[in-house]
Amino acid sequence: MVGAEDSAHPGPRPTWAEELLDHLRPTSRDVDRVVTWLAHTAGAEVSLTDDTGTLIAGTAVPLDEDLVADLTSGRIAAAAWAAEGRHLRLARVELPPPAASGVLAVARPGPFDRRTAEMVGHTAGVIDVLLRARETTAAGHRLERAAADLRLAILQLLMVEDTVSARRVAAGLWPGLLDTDTASVHVVESHPGDRDRLAAECLDAIGERALVVRCPAMDQHVIILTPGEAETGALRDLVRPRPHTFLGGSARQRLAQTATAYGQAVSALAVARFRPDKAAVYAERSHPERLMDPAALRAWTARVLRPLDSLPHHTRAELLATTRLGLEFTAVSTAKILGVSRNTVRARMERVEALLGADFSDLTARAAVHLAVNTEAGLDAVPDDGDVPAAPGFAELLAGPAVRAWAAGLLGRLEHDTRDLRRTLSGWIAAGGNAERAAHLLGVHAQTVREHVRSAEPVLERQLLTSGADLYETVLAHLALGAVPAPTLCGPGHETGTEPGNPDSPVHD
């Protein structure tokens, strides 16, 4: 017959050695816990100190300085001492840098029998193992952080079109990564708490074939630059089974247009949230710039950006890259993406405003400059037939029949809504995207303006409440049809619009 005590403890208690070894399990690796265990099991006071006597774990135990020096210097590996009813055992323990070694000290009122003496020696060995494992893990984390910082630096160089420096940085660590003329950018979105694990899984899935970066601006985003097509399939497979995880991808772009590709990926991400497979690639729809005469567009772009031509090349490229991103995203996000301060982003964009004579609080001016800087970014990809016409005015550039037909088709989608979304949207654009001012102009409530603009987004299939290509295309459509006044550009050689931009419009931050 089995007693109650036997039922509660069907097996023998683990020996002290088994208990000590249990501390080496991945879930139990803690030096403090080992020291506490030794103190409890040996009925003693236990301390772990470094070579300066600083307590690392346990409770302070008075020690002879000369004896400690002998241990930490390596002259002896262990020592035992007894006096005045106090018994002490010490063992040398290797510590990670900068400390060379430390001392495990065990003090108890009674003498050490064979069991407790062995316990002290083996515990010192276990602490050695745990500390080496901790240092190895810490070194691994440091390497991972350094690699992540380098990947971010490469992305930031690509964002400002410095492909030469980006390739130079990448060549030493990831040979062949940027040995390509074109690439796609993907953005994976998940919960911020899952981002690190997701980034690690992206690295496992595509290895060194792509550039995987934790987005510095959005805590829920991982940015992946993929030179090949196979990586896209791997990313889709990774996203598909994960709940609340989405993938947006760009069209293939030249490496110098990485910033443009990033904007496209973010735009596609908004579509992916409504797709069953949670993935979308930027749609190659009819963009207005593709409907304009290429030579006329190049000539107009050259005239708009001419005030920047007197700047040193690196300064000009820096200003244009910052402006291109700053027109797509907030100043805070742009600063994080480029690795500079928000004030630096603002200062650069204010300098461009002053040089171009453009008021960036005016949506029409922002749309015009956005068209110019993105056209210039893509000029190397557009063949130049050598025939350079006289630069047209902005209104003339938008007056072509193809552009006007595109604009009429786009805004015509709003005609079927009885709330007159088209009138509200025109007023909102004219007011610089400010709902309160638009409401005053239209004689309605500001909330009505916001609801109408939000309702227009799915009809136009474009995001309007955040800066970016979708918003600027919608503004260009209004300009092409004369629904809003043309912007004022007051720089050298610029045409002047019919009305100035609104200086009271809020700067997008």
C-alpha angles and dihedrals in degrees: 000000000000116000126224092253091053091051091053093049106032094166136042119274113259115260120246089257091056090048091050093048088050087068089067092065112113091246095049105045103130125131092204091056092050092051091047090049092051092049091051097043096044095040090234147116110259131193134178114201135172126235091279093054094253111151113244100173140352127021126317114268119190109244136186107253095215091052091049090050091053090052099045092045091055097243089123131015100205141007141191127204137173133186140144095008093309123114121197135188124186131190130186115242126194112235129197118254138317087035112060098203144339142205130250106206124190119187125184136162094237129057122271114257121202092270096054092040090055089045091058093048095048093044089055088054092050091049088051090055094046093049092048090049090049091051092047090051092047091049089050090051090049091052091048091051091048091050091047090051091051092049089051090048090053091050091048091051090051090048090060092043095251094139093156093060091041091055091046092054093045096046096070097051107022107028113201095013095119098027089121138089096218137032142167127238121218129189120203117198125201139142110303090240090058096046099096093049090046092051090050091051090049089054091048091048099049102016115189094342092093142030110253115192133174102232109250092207105043118044092204096052134090115191119211124187108200121192093188138046099236091070091061091060091048090053092049090051089050095051099041100076096037116094118232092010122125138184129211122183136190131223114261110281137177112269089248088061095056090123090056091048090050091054090050092051092052090049091050090049089064089057093045091063088070098042122100091227090045092230135102138172122216108271116239094222127162103290115195095235089061090058094055126089102270095217092048091047091051092048092049091047091050091052094047093050097038093104088066094054094084092061123095110272096248092048092049092049091048093051093047094047092049092047092048091054094037091058090051101044141021120281090250094053093043090052092051093047093051095039095238134110125277089241090056091054091049093046092051093048092046088053090052090047090054094046095047096038089233126145106218091195085071112082092209091055090048090051092050094049091043088056091048099047093045092046090052091048089057099043094101089060093052117079114237113217091195094244105121112186126199110282110262124220119259093253090050091050090056095042097080115121093240093053093045092048090051091049093048091050093048098047092037088073088072094059094082094064114090092211091075093240090173094062091047093048092050091050092047092052092047089052092055094255092300111140095199094053092043090051090053091050094046098039095237136109119280091236089057089055091051093048092049093050091047090049091051092058098075091040093054092033089228136113109242106167093066127053117257146095093305092059095043093049088054090050091050090052090055091047093049091055094042092244092134131028119268117255125258117243111180102176122117111298095006125135117239121236125225094257135019122247118264107266091199095062112116119254110243106251 
